[in-house]
CSV table of C-alpha atoms in Angstrom, one decimal:
chain,number,residue,atom,x,y,z
M,278,UNK,CA,-179.9,165.6,-63.8
M,279,UNK,CA,-180.0,161.9,-62.4
M,280,UNK,CA,-178.4,160.8,-65.6
M,281,UNK,CA,-175.6,163.9,-64.9
M,282,UNK,CA,-175.0,162.3,-61.1
M,283,UNK,CA,-174.5,159.0,-62.4
M,284,UNK,CA,-172.0,160.3,-64.9
M,285,UNK,CA,-170.4,162.2,-62.1
M,286,UNK,CA,-170.2,159.6,-59.7
M,287,UNK,CA,-168.7,157.1,-62.4
M,288,UNK,CA,-166.2,159.9,-63.2
M,289,UNK,CA,-165.6,159.9,-59.5
M,290,UNK,CA,-165.0,156.1,-59.1
M,291,UNK,CA,-162.6,156.4,-62.0
M,292,UNK,CA,-160.7,158.8,-60.3
M,293,UNK,CA,-159.9,156.5,-57.3
M,294,UNK,CA,-158.2,154.1,-59.3
M,295,UNK,CA,-155.4,156.3,-59.7
M,296,UNK,CA,-153.3,156.5,-56.7
M,297,UNK,CA,-151.1,159.4,-58.3
M,298,UNK,CA,-152.0,163.2,-57.8
M,299,UNK,CA,-155.3,162.1,-56.3
M,300,UNK,CA,-155.8,165.4,-54.6
M,301,UNK,CA,-155.4,167.0,-57.3
M,302,UNK,CA,-158.1,165.1,-59.5
M,303,UNK,CA,-160.4,165.1,-56.1
M,304,UNK,CA,-160.4,169.1,-56.1
M,305,UNK,CA,-160.8,169.3,-59.8
M,306,UNK,CA,-164.0,167.0,-59.7
M,307,UNK,CA,-165.5,169.0,-56.9
M,308,UNK,CA,-165.1,171.9,-58.7
M,309,UNK,CA,-167.0,170.0,-61.4
M,310,UNK,CA,-169.6,169.0,-58.8
M,311,UNK,CA,-170.1,172.6,-57.4
M,312,UNK,CA,-170.7,174.2,-60.3
M,313,UNK,CA,-173.2,172.1,-61.9
M,314,UNK,CA,-175.0,172.1,-58.7
M,315,UNK,CA,-174.7,175.7,-58.1
M,316,UNK,CA,-175.9,176.7,-61.8
M,317,UNK,CA,-173.0,179.5,-61.6
M,318,UNK,CA,-173.7,182.1,-64.6
M,319,UNK,CA,-170.3,183.2,-66.4
M,320,UNK,CA,-170.4,186.3,-64.1
M,321,UNK,CA,-171.0,184.5,-60.9
M,322,UNK,CA,-168.1,181.7,-61.6
M,323,UNK,CA,-166.1,184.8,-62.1
M,324,UNK,CA,-166.5,186.2,-58.6
M,325,UNK,CA,-166.9,183.0,-57.0
M,326,UNK,CA,-164.1,181.1,-57.7
M,327,UNK,CA,-161.6,183.6,-56.6
M,328,UNK,CA,-163.2,183.7,-52.9
M,329,UNK,CA,-163.8,179.9,-53.0
M,330,UNK,CA,-159.5,179.4,-53.5
M,331,UNK,CA,-159.1,181.7,-50.6
M,332,UNK,CA,-162.1,179.9,-48.3
M,333,UNK,CA,-160.6,176.5,-49.2
M,334,UNK,CA,-156.7,177.6,-48.5
M,335,UNK,CA,-158.1,178.5,-45.0
M,336,UNK,CA,-159.9,175.3,-44.5
M,337,UNK,CA,-156.8,173.8,-45.5
M,338,UNK,CA,-154.7,175.6,-43.3
M,339,UNK,CA,-156.7,175.0,-40.2
M,340,UNK,CA,-156.4,171.5,-40.9
M,341,UNK,CA,-153.0,171.2,-41.2
M,342,UNK,CA,-152.2,173.2,-38.1
M,343,UNK,CA,-154.5,171.2,-35.9
M,344,UNK,CA,-153.4,167.9,-37.1
M,345,UNK,CA,-149.5,168.9,-36.4
M,346,UNK,CA,-150.9,170.1,-33.2
M,347,UNK,CA,-153.0,167.0,-32.7
M,348,UNK,CA,-156.0,169.2,-32.2
M,349,UNK,CA,-159.4,167.7,-31.2
M,350,UNK,CA,-162.0,167.4,-33.8
M,351,UNK,CA,-164.1,169.9,-32.1
M,352,UNK,CA,-161.3,172.2,-32.3
M,353,UNK,CA,-160.9,171.9,-35.8
M,354,UNK,CA,-164.5,172.2,-36.5
M,355,UNK,CA,-165.1,175.2,-34.2
M,356,UNK,CA,-162.4,177.0,-36.6
M,357,UNK,CA,-163.4,176.0,-39.7
M,358,UNK,CA,-166.9,177.3,-38.6
M,359,UNK,CA,-165.4,180.3,-37.9
M,360,UNK,CA,-164.4,180.3,-41.6
M,361,UNK,CA,-167.5,179.4,-42.7
M,362,UNK,CA,-169.2,182.4,-41.1
M,363,UNK,CA,-166.6,184.7,-42.5
M,364,UNK,CA,-167.3,183.4,-45.6
M,365,UNK,CA,-170.4,183.4,-45.8
M,366,UNK,CA,-170.8,187.5,-46.3
M,367,UNK,CA,-167.7,187.5,-49.0
M,368,UNK,CA,-169.6,184.8,-50.8
M,369,UNK,CA,-172.7,187.1,-50.6
M,370,UNK,CA,-170.7,189.4,-52.5
M,371,UNK,CA,-170.5,186.8,-55.6
M,372,UNK,CA,-174.1,184.7,-55.3
M,373,UNK,CA,-177.7,184.9,-54.0
M,374,UNK,CA,-178.1,184.1,-50.2
M,375,UNK,CA,-179.8,181.0,-51.7
M,376,UNK,CA,-176.9,180.0,-53.7
M,377,UNK,CA,-174.7,180.6,-50.8
M,378,UNK,CA,-176.7,178.6,-48.6
M,379,UNK,CA,-176.8,175.7,-51.2
M,380,UNK,CA,-172.9,176.3,-51.7
M,381,UNK,CA,-172.4,175.3,-48.3
M,382,UNK,CA,-175.0,172.4,-48.2
M,383,UNK,CA,-173.2,170.9,-51.7
M,384,UNK,CA,-169.8,170.9,-50.1
M,385,UNK,CA,-170.6,168.6,-47.2
M,386,UNK,CA,-172.9,166.5,-50.0
M,387,UNK,CA,-169.8,166.2,-51.7
M,388,UNK,CA,-167.9,164.5,-48.7
M,389,UNK,CA,-170.3,162.4,-48.4
M,390,UNK,CA,-170.6,161.2,-51.8
M,391,UNK,CA,-166.5,161.0,-51.7
M,392,UNK,CA,-167.1,158.4,-48.3
M,393,UNK,CA,-169.8,156.2,-49.8
M,394,UNK,CA,-167.5,155.5,-52.6
M,395,UNK,CA,-164.4,155.0,-50.9
M,396,UNK,CA,-166.6,152.6,-48.5
M,397,UNK,CA,-168.2,150.8,-51.6
M,398,UNK,CA,-164.7,150.5,-52.8
M,399,UNK,CA,-163.2,148.7,-49.5
M,400,UNK,CA,-166.2,146.7,-49.6
M,401,UNK,CA,-165.9,145.7,-52.7
M,402,UNK,CA,-161.9,144.9,-52.9
M,403,UNK,CA,-162.8,142.7,-49.3
M,404,UNK,CA,-165.3,140.6,-51.2
M,405,UNK,CA,-163.0,140.2,-54.1
M,406,UNK,CA,-160.2,139.1,-51.4
M,407,UNK,CA,-162.5,136.6,-49.8
M,408,UNK,CA,-163.6,135.4,-53.2
M,409,UNK,CA,-160.4,134.4,-54.2
M,410,UNK,CA,-159.2,132.8,-51.2
M,411,UNK,CA,-162.6,130.5,-51.6
M,412,UNK,CA,-161.4,129.2,-54.6
């Protein structure tokens, strides 16, 4: 299990090296991460992914609209919470209650993994720049 996570993190890190199409690559990595963590059966996956696609589109729309309106973080999170509550029932049609709960937790975990990776890369770049200047 840890070996798979390390491989996934390595892939995540290598994806950040390429700036073009980062959104698509990150989304593909997120799908792989969710699939592994949720341990979806073929039947569950067939039911889950169409619902997930609608869910992510609604969340993306909220973020875009609020960004244009200069919405506050509280407003954005409140609207997203509403979408999460709505889709909790939708996901329950495809997954067990336990897996639905796991999905929402793992989705947050993925964001944390991405943030940590970005921070580490920034720190490494800064250290490398400092090291080059000191020479």
